[in-house]
Amino acid sequence: MKNHVVLQLDPTPRNARNSEATFVTLKGGRILLAWSKFIGNNHSDFGAGVIAARWSDDGGLTWSKQDRVLVKKDRQATNVMSPSLLRLQDGRIALVYLRKEGMNICMPWIRFSADEARTFSDPICISSVPGYYCVNNDRVIQLRSGRIIMPVCLCRMRMPWERKPMPRLAGDTATHYPNAQEPFWASPTVILFYFSDDGGQTWFESRTSYYHCFPDGSGLEEPGMIELRDGTLWSWTRTGPIGKHANGMRQWQSFSRDAGQVWSPPEPSPFVSPCSPMQVKRIPATGHLLAVWNDHSGRFKVARPKPISWARTPLVSAISKNEGRTWGHHKLLEKAPDHGFCYPAIHFTAAAVLLSYNAGGAGSRDCLDTQRVRWIPLSEMYA
C-alpha cells in the first residue's frame, strides 16, 4: 500500500485553524491524535483555542469524524495549544501543552492520565518563573534513566532599533500577530531545558542554556531533542525569521553529555532549512533515526516557494543508521510551492510511519491553518 493522506483538518468559519499535532498509541491499539484547534475566526497564535483529539482503530488508515476536547480554555487564558503526548515508562500518558495569556505570558503545563486518556489529572505548571515560553508540539521525551525532559525557548518582544519603517516578518506579521505595533520584531530566544526525575511532579531547569544572535537581529528558536545510543542528548533549533545570516538559513545544534544539565555552544548543523522547525524520532523497528524538515539544500529540484508558503516547502525525510553522523534515504514528501509544510509530528506503527504537519496555503489564510496526516509504509521510507 502506497503512502497517502489519511486525514485533513481544514479550517472553517467557526474553526479558524488546526495545527501542531501529536500522537500516542493506547494499550488497546487505538491511536490518539491531539492538536491545537482554534475556535472562532481568529487564526493567529493569539486566537481562542483548545486541545482537541480524534482517534484511529486501524493503525492510522481511517480516523473518527467527531472531535473530542482534551483541554478546554479557561476564562483567563487566551488559548491552550501546542500539545505533546508521551507514553511514560510507568504506563501513564503525559500531556504537555502551552497556556497563553496575551502577548507576554505563555506557560508550559502538564497533565497525566492513568486510564488511557479517558481522563487527565489537574494541571501542573512546569516553570515557576512567569514569561513567554514556547514548547513545540511532539517535543517532550523520557530518557532511558526515567528522566522526563523537554526543550523550551524563552521569548520576549523586543523594541525596535531603528526609526525608519521596516519590512514585516515572513508570513505577514500583522495577520499572525494582530495586536503587535509597527515595527514588530521577535527577539532571539534563550534555549533551555526543564526536567523531572519524579514522574513529572516537580521540575528543574538545566544548569546551562544556550543562545545565539546573528548580526541581522535573528537568533535560535523552537528547539527539539533526542537521546542518542551513547546517552548524549542532541538538540536542534530553527533560526529566526528576519533574514539570511553568515551561515545561511539552517538548523543549529547543541549537545549534552550529562542528561541535559550542561549544553555545548550552538553550532550550524548539516540541515539547510528556512525558519521552520525540524523533528527527529527513532524508528522502533530498526533503531535508526528519522528526520523530517524543510530541505533548502537544493537536493530536490522543486518550484520556487510562493509567499503564502512562508518558504516552508518542500517537506523531506531522511534516515541515519549511525546516530546522526550521516544521512541517507532522502525522500520528498511534499513539494507544492503554494503551501507551507511545518511543525511535523512523527509516530510509528508496526509497519508504517504516521506524519502529521501543517499544510495550509493556496486557498487558505496561511500555512498554519490546515492539519494533514500522512500514512507511509516503513519500507517506503527506506526505498
Short mmCIF file of C-alpha atoms in Angstrom, two decimals:
data_model
loop_
_atom_site.label_atom_id
_atom_site.label_comp_id
_atom_site.label_asym_id
_atom_site.label_seq_id
_atom_site.Cartn_x
_atom_site.Cartn_y
_atom_site.Cartn_z
CA MET A 1 0.00 0.00 0.00
CA LYS A 2 1.44 3.37 -1.03
CA ASN A 3 1.65 6.40 1.19
CA HIS A 4 -1.34 8.74 1.16
CA VAL A 5 -3.12 11.43 3.15
CA VAL A 6 -5.48 9.74 5.64
CA LEU A 7 -6.81 12.81 7.42
CA GLN A 8 -7.02 16.52 6.64
CA LEU A 9 -8.47 19.04 9.08
CA ASP A 10 -9.39 22.13 7.08
CA PRO A 11 -10.35 25.45 8.67
CA THR A 12 -13.97 26.59 8.81
CA PRO A 13 -15.62 29.89 9.82
CA ARG A 14 -16.00 28.55 13.38
CA ASN A 15 -12.68 26.66 13.42
CA ALA A 16 -10.11 29.08 12.03
CA ARG A 17 -7.04 26.85 12.41
CA ASN A 18 -5.98 23.25 13.04
CA SER A 19 -2.27 22.95 13.79
CA GLU A 20 0.60 21.49 15.86
CA ALA A 21 -0.35 17.87 16.48
CA THR A 22 0.96 14.86 18.43
CA PHE A 23 0.19 11.11 18.67
CA VAL A 24 0.08 8.34 21.26
CA THR A 25 -0.91 4.66 20.95
CA LEU A 26 -3.29 3.41 23.63
CA LYS A 27 -2.99 -0.04 25.18
CA GLY A 28 -5.86 -1.46 23.11
CA GLY A 29 -4.15 -0.38 19.88
CA ARG A 30 -6.16 2.79 19.30
CA ILE A 31 -4.05 5.75 18.10
CA LEU A 32 -4.93 9.15 19.55
CA LEU A 33 -4.17 12.35 17.61
CA ALA A 34 -4.27 15.61 19.57
CA TRP A 35 -3.85 19.06 18.03
CA SER A 36 -4.34 22.81 18.53
CA LYS A 37 -7.93 23.58 17.49
CA PHE A 38 -8.60 27.31 17.20
CA ILE A 39 -12.26 28.13 17.75
CA GLY A 40 -13.86 31.19 16.20
CA ASN A 41 -12.47 33.27 13.34
CA ASN A 42 -9.04 34.29 14.68
CA HIS A 43 -6.34 32.02 13.22
CA SER A 44 -3.35 33.83 14.79
CA ASP A 45 -1.32 32.44 17.69
CA PHE A 46 -3.47 34.67 19.90
CA GLY A 47 -6.87 33.36 18.83
CA ALA A 48 -9.05 31.30 21.17
CA GLY A 49 -8.12 27.61 21.11
CA VAL A 50 -8.46 24.22 22.79
CA ILE A 51 -6.62 20.89 22.63
CA ALA A 52 -8.80 18.53 20.58
CA ALA A 53 -8.42 14.87 19.63
CA ARG A 54 -9.51 12.22 17.12
CA TRP A 55 -8.66 8.53 17.03
CA SER A 56 -7.94 5.63 14.71
CA ASP A 57 -8.66 1.94 15.34
CA ASP A 58 -6.95 0.58 12.22
CA GLY A 59 -3.36 1.71 12.52
CA GLY A 60 -3.95 5.24 11.28
CA LEU A 61 -5.65 4.43 7.98
CA THR A 62 -9.03 5.92 8.95
CA TRP A 63 -9.99 8.41 11.66
CA SER A 64 -13.04 9.29 13.72
CA LYS A 65 -15.32 12.02 12.39
CA GLN A 66 -16.02 13.80 15.68
CA ASP A 67 -13.61 15.85 17.77
CA ARG A 68 -13.11 15.32 21.48
CA VAL A 69 -11.80 18.20 23.60
CA LEU A 70 -8.94 17.09 25.87
CA VAL A 71 -8.15 20.51 27.40
CA LYS A 72 -10.56 23.45 27.46
CA LYS A 73 -9.61 27.12 27.53
CA ASP A 74 -10.40 28.75 30.87
CA ARG A 75 -11.67 32.33 31.09
CA GLN A 76 -8.32 33.88 31.94
CA ALA A 77 -6.47 32.15 29.09
CA THR A 78 -6.17 33.37 25.52
CA ASN A 79 -5.83 29.75 24.40
CA VAL A 80 -4.26 26.38 25.05
CA MET A 81 -2.16 24.97 22.21
CA SER A 82 0.91 23.03 21.04
CA PRO A 83 0.36 19.61 22.67
CA SER A 84 2.85 16.78 23.25
CA LEU A 85 1.61 13.29 24.19
CA LEU A 86 4.10 10.86 25.72
CA ARG A 87 3.74 7.28 26.99
CA LEU A 88 5.77 7.15 30.20
CA GLN A 89 7.73 4.15 31.45
CA ASP A 90 5.30 3.72 34.37
CA GLY A 91 2.40 3.29 31.93
CA ARG A 92 0.79 6.71 32.34
CA ILE A 93 0.27 9.14 29.46
CA ALA A 94 1.68 12.66 29.85
CA LEU A 95 0.09 15.61 28.06
CA VAL A 96 2.15 18.81 27.84
CA TYR A 97 0.71 21.99 26.33
CA LEU A 98 1.02 25.77 26.41
CA ARG A 99 -1.44 28.02 28.24
CA LYS A 100 -1.31 31.57 26.93
CA GLU A 101 -2.40 34.87 28.47
CA GLY A 102 -1.94 37.60 25.87
CA MET A 103 1.36 38.73 24.37
CA ASN A 104 3.59 38.39 27.45
CA ILE A 105 2.60 35.21 29.32
CA CYS A 106 2.72 31.72 27.82
CA MET A 107 3.46 28.88 30.24
CA PRO A 108 4.03 25.13 29.78
CA TRP A 109 1.66 22.86 31.74
CA ILE A 110 1.49 19.09 32.16
CA ARG A 111 -1.32 16.64 32.98
CA PHE A 112 -1.32 12.86 33.37
CA SER A 113 -3.73 10.08 32.51
CA ALA A 114 -3.77 6.69 34.22
CA ASP A 115 -6.83 5.44 32.30
CA GLU A 116 -5.65 5.62 28.67
CA ALA A 117 -6.58 9.25 28.04
CA ARG A 118 -10.17 8.95 29.22
CA THR A 119 -9.43 11.47 31.98
CA PHE A 120 -6.45 13.65 32.91
CA SER A 121 -5.17 14.90 36.25
CA ASP A 122 -5.19 18.50 37.41
CA PRO A 123 -2.54 20.56 35.59
CA ILE A 124 0.93 21.29 36.94
CA CYS A 125 2.74 24.43 35.77
CA ILE A 126 6.25 23.41 34.76
CA SER A 127 8.00 26.76 35.23
CA SER A 128 7.82 28.81 38.42
CA VAL A 129 9.01 31.99 36.67
CA PRO A 130 6.40 33.85 34.55
CA GLY A 131 7.35 34.57 30.95
CA TYR A 132 6.59 33.75 27.35
CA TYR A 133 7.78 30.16 26.84
CA CYS A 134 7.46 28.01 23.76
CA VAL A 135 7.45 24.20 23.73
CA ASN A 136 6.73 22.88 20.26
CA ASN A 137 4.27 20.07 19.63
CA ASP A 138 5.52 16.47 19.92
CA ARG A 139 8.66 17.55 21.78
CA VAL A 140 8.70 16.00 25.28
CA ILE A 141 10.82 12.86 25.75
CA GLN A 142 11.74 10.42 28.52
CA LEU A 143 15.34 9.29 28.81
CA ARG A 144 16.32 5.67 29.45
CA SER A 145 17.10 6.72 33.03
CA GLY A 146 13.45 7.71 33.53
CA ARG A 147 14.08 11.47 33.44
CA ILE A 148 11.35 13.42 31.63
CA ILE A 149 12.87 16.34 29.75
CA MET A 150 11.63 18.99 27.37
CA PRO A 151 13.37 21.64 25.25
CA VAL A 152 11.99 25.15 25.79
CA CYS A 153 12.64 28.57 24.31
CA LEU A 154 12.11 31.70 26.39
CA CYS A 155 10.89 34.56 24.20
CA ARG A 156 10.36 38.29 24.52
CA MET A 157 9.06 41.00 22.21
CA ARG A 158 11.96 43.39 21.57
CA MET A 159 11.79 47.13 20.97
CA PRO A 160 12.72 48.49 17.50
CA TRP A 161 16.34 49.52 16.93
CA GLU A 162 15.74 51.95 14.05
CA ARG A 163 13.25 54.73 13.36
CA LYS A 164 12.81 54.04 9.67
CA PRO A 165 9.98 51.69 8.59
CA MET A 166 11.00 48.04 8.41
CA PRO A 167 9.59 45.19 6.32
CA ARG A 168 7.30 42.75 8.08
CA LEU A 169 8.36 39.28 9.01
CA ALA A 170 7.78 36.47 6.52
CA GLY A 171 4.19 35.30 6.77
CA ASP A 172 2.51 38.70 7.29
CA THR A 173 3.09 39.61 10.92
CA ALA A 174 0.03 41.84 11.04
CA THR A 175 -2.16 38.83 10.33
CA HIS A 176 -0.33 36.42 12.62
CA TYR A 177 0.15 38.90 15.49
CA PRO A 178 -2.85 41.23 15.18
CA ASN A 179 -2.10 43.15 18.41
CA ALA A 180 1.53 43.93 17.53
CA GLN A 181 2.64 47.51 16.97
CA GLU A 182 4.69 48.64 13.96
CA PRO A 183 7.54 47.88 13.73
CA PHE A 184 7.41 44.46 15.44
CA TRP A 185 10.37 42.14 15.92
CA ALA A 186 10.72 38.91 17.83
CA SER A 187 13.85 38.77 19.96
CA PRO A 188 16.28 35.84 19.73
CA THR A 189 15.24 33.30 22.34
CA VAL A 190 17.12 31.56 25.13
CA ILE A 191 17.11 27.78 24.68
CA LEU A 192 16.78 25.94 27.99
CA PHE A 193 15.61 22.56 29.25
CA TYR A 194 13.19 21.54 32.01
CA PHE A 195 13.45 18.09 33.56
CA SER A 196 11.75 15.95 36.17
CA ASP A 197 13.11 12.90 37.99
CA ASP A 198 9.96 12.12 39.98
CA GLY A 199 7.50 11.31 37.23
CA GLY A 200 6.60 14.90 36.40
CA GLN A 201 5.57 16.16 39.84
CA THR A 202 8.46 18.59 40.31
CA TRP A 203 10.57 20.31 37.65
CA PHE A 204 14.02 21.84 37.46
CA GLU A 205 15.87 23.94 34.91
CA SER A 206 19.08 22.84 33.19
CA ARG A 207 22.28 24.22 34.69
CA THR A 208 23.20 25.92 31.41
CA SER A 209 21.18 27.19 28.47
CA TYR A 210 22.28 28.39 25.05
CA TYR A 211 21.71 31.47 22.93
CA HIS A 212 22.94 32.91 19.66
CA CYS A 213 22.17 36.23 17.99
CA PHE A 214 23.08 36.96 14.35
CA PRO A 215 24.05 40.41 13.03
CA ASP A 216 20.66 40.77 11.33
CA GLY A 217 18.94 40.51 14.73
CA SER A 218 17.61 36.98 14.34
CA GLY A 219 18.51 34.05 16.56
CA LEU A 220 17.61 30.50 17.56
CA GLU A 221 14.05 29.31 18.22
CA GLU A 222 11.82 26.28 18.79
CA PRO A 223 14.22 23.53 19.93
CA GLY A 224 13.80 19.76 19.66
CA MET A 225 15.88 16.94 21.10
CA ILE A 226 16.56 13.21 21.14
CA GLU A 227 18.67 10.79 23.20
CA LEU A 228 21.41 9.02 21.24
CA ARG A 229 22.55 5.46 22.00
CA ASP A 230 25.60 6.55 24.00
CA GLY A 231 23.44 8.73 26.25
CA THR A 232 24.33 12.01 24.53
CA LEU A 233 21.40 14.38 24.08
CA TRP A 234 21.26 16.08 20.69
CA SER A 235 19.27 19.31 20.49
CA TRP A 236 18.46 21.25 17.32
CA THR A 237 16.72 24.59 16.72
CA ARG A 238 15.47 26.57 13.77
CA THR A 239 16.87 30.03 13.06
CA GLY A 240 14.77 33.16 13.30
CA PRO A 241 12.58 34.74 10.64
CA ILE A 242 14.29 38.03 9.80
CA GLY A 243 16.76 37.13 7.08
CA LYS A 244 19.82 35.21 5.96
CA HIS A 245 22.98 35.41 8.02
CA ALA A 246 26.59 34.38 7.59
CA ASN A 247 25.91 30.66 7.98
CA GLY A 248 22.77 30.67 5.85
CA MET A 249 19.36 29.50 6.99
CA ARG A 250 19.73 26.09 8.62
CA GLN A 251 19.07 24.15 11.79
CA TRP A 252 21.61 24.75 14.56
CA GLN A 253 22.56 22.13 17.15
CA SER A 254 23.94 21.60 20.64
CA PHE A 255 24.86 18.52 22.71
CA SER A 256 24.69 17.46 26.36
CA ARG A 257 26.62 14.53 27.85
CA ASP A 258 25.19 14.73 31.37
CA ALA A 259 21.47 14.11 30.83
CA GLY A 260 20.64 17.69 29.91
CA GLN A 261 22.37 19.74 32.61
CA VAL A 262 25.21 21.31 30.59
CA TRP A 263 24.97 22.12 26.86
CA SER A 264 27.67 22.81 24.29
CA PRO A 265 27.82 26.15 22.44
CA PRO A 266 25.39 26.07 19.48
CA GLU A 267 26.81 25.43 16.01
CA PRO A 268 25.43 25.07 12.47
CA SER A 269 24.09 21.60 11.64
CA PRO A 270 24.08 19.91 8.21
CA PHE A 271 20.33 20.57 7.80
CA VAL A 272 19.78 23.54 5.47
CA SER A 273 16.28 24.88 6.08
CA PRO A 274 14.18 28.05 6.33
CA CYS A 275 12.67 29.43 9.53
CA SER A 276 10.83 26.19 10.25
CA PRO A 277 11.25 23.50 12.95
CA MET A 278 12.66 20.02 12.32
CA GLN A 279 11.63 16.80 14.06
CA VAL A 280 13.66 13.63 14.65
CA LYS A 281 12.44 10.32 16.13
CA ARG A 282 13.94 6.85 16.49
CA ILE A 283 12.36 4.12 14.36
CA PRO A 284 11.43 1.31 16.80
CA ALA A 285 11.70 -1.48 14.21
CA THR A 286 15.27 -0.64 13.12
CA GLY A 287 16.71 1.68 15.76
CA HIS A 288 17.62 4.23 13.09
CA LEU A 289 16.86 7.96 13.27
CA LEU A 290 14.21 9.54 11.05
CA ALA A 291 14.38 13.30 10.41
CA VAL A 292 11.63 15.41 8.80
CA TRP A 293 12.27 19.03 7.80
CA ASN A 294 12.02 21.62 5.03
CA ASP A 295 15.12 20.93 2.91
CA HIS A 296 16.56 24.01 1.16
CA SER A 297 19.84 22.38 0.20
CA GLY A 298 18.80 22.05 -3.44
CA ARG A 299 18.87 18.25 -3.28
CA PHE A 300 15.42 18.14 -4.85
CA LYS A 301 14.58 20.29 -7.87
CA VAL A 302 11.29 21.92 -6.96
CA ALA A 303 9.46 25.13 -7.83
CA ARG A 304 10.41 28.35 -6.06
CA PRO A 305 8.29 28.79 -2.89
CA LYS A 306 5.49 31.35 -3.04
CA PRO A 307 4.99 33.87 -0.20
CA ILE A 308 1.94 32.04 1.18
CA SER A 309 4.21 29.06 1.97
CA TRP A 310 6.47 31.11 4.30
CA ALA A 311 9.24 29.19 2.42
CA ARG A 312 8.25 26.05 4.36
CA THR A 313 8.41 23.77 1.35
CA PRO A 314 9.48 21.18 0.25
CA LEU A 315 8.99 18.71 3.12
CA VAL A 316 11.66 15.99 3.13
CA SER A 317 12.66 13.00 5.27
CA ALA A 318 15.99 11.21 5.73
CA ILE A 319 17.31 8.29 7.77
CA SER A 320 20.54 7.95 9.73
CA LYS A 321 21.93 4.50 10.56
CA ASN A 322 24.87 5.86 12.58
CA GLU A 323 23.28 8.14 15.21
CA GLY A 324 23.14 11.26 13.04
CA ARG A 325 26.68 11.32 11.70
CA THR A 326 25.46 10.79 8.11
CA TRP A 327 22.03 10.74 6.49
CA GLY A 328 20.61 8.79 3.56
CA HIS A 329 17.34 7.52 2.08
CA HIS A 330 16.22 11.11 1.39
CA LYS A 331 12.55 11.20 0.42
CA LEU A 332 10.48 14.06 -0.99
CA LEU A 333 7.19 14.10 0.94
CA GLU A 334 5.55 17.36 -0.19
CA LYS A 335 6.65 19.93 -2.78
CA ALA A 336 3.76 22.32 -3.54
CA PRO A 337 5.23 25.85 -3.79
CA ASP A 338 2.00 27.49 -2.57
CA HIS A 339 1.68 25.50 0.67
CA GLY A 340 3.75 25.55 3.84
CA PHE A 341 4.51 22.16 5.43
CA CYS A 342 5.69 22.60 9.01
CA TYR A 343 5.54 21.53 12.68
CA PRO A 344 5.81 17.80 11.92
CA ALA A 345 4.87 15.11 14.43
CA ILE A 346 6.17 11.56 13.90
CA HIS A 347 4.57 8.34 15.13
CA PHE A 348 5.22 4.69 14.29
CA THR A 349 3.03 1.63 13.90
CA ALA A 350 4.37 -1.88 13.32
CA ALA A 351 4.82 -1.33 9.59
CA ALA A 352 4.19 2.35 8.89
CA VAL A 353 5.03 5.93 9.79
CA LEU A 354 2.34 8.48 10.59
CA LEU A 355 3.28 12.09 9.92
CA SER A 356 1.11 15.00 10.97
CA TYR A 357 2.02 18.51 9.86
CA ASN A 358 0.59 21.90 8.99
CA ALA A 359 -0.23 22.11 5.29
CA GLY A 360 -2.08 25.36 4.70
CA GLY A 361 -1.66 27.78 1.81
CA ALA A 362 -3.12 28.31 -1.64
CA GLY A 363 -6.80 28.93 -0.88
CA SER A 364 -6.45 29.07 2.92
CA ARG A 365 -5.38 32.02 5.07
CA ASP A 366 -1.86 30.87 5.95
CA CYS A 367 0.27 27.73 6.17
CA LEU A 368 -0.66 27.12 9.82
CA ASP A 369 -4.43 26.73 9.46
CA THR A 370 -4.67 23.22 7.97
CA GLN A 371 -3.56 19.95 9.57
CA ARG A 372 -2.69 16.92 7.44
CA VAL A 373 -1.93 13.32 8.47
CA ARG A 374 0.01 11.11 6.04
CA TRP A 375 0.41 7.31 6.31
CA ILE A 376 3.64 5.92 4.82
CA PRO A 377 4.80 2.27 4.81
CA LEU A 378 8.09 1.98 6.67
CA SER A 379 9.57 0.10 3.72
CA GLU A 380 8.92 3.11 1.51
CA MET A 381 10.93 5.35 3.82
CA TYR A 382 13.93 3.11 3.10
CA ALA A 383 13.27 2.79 -0.65
#
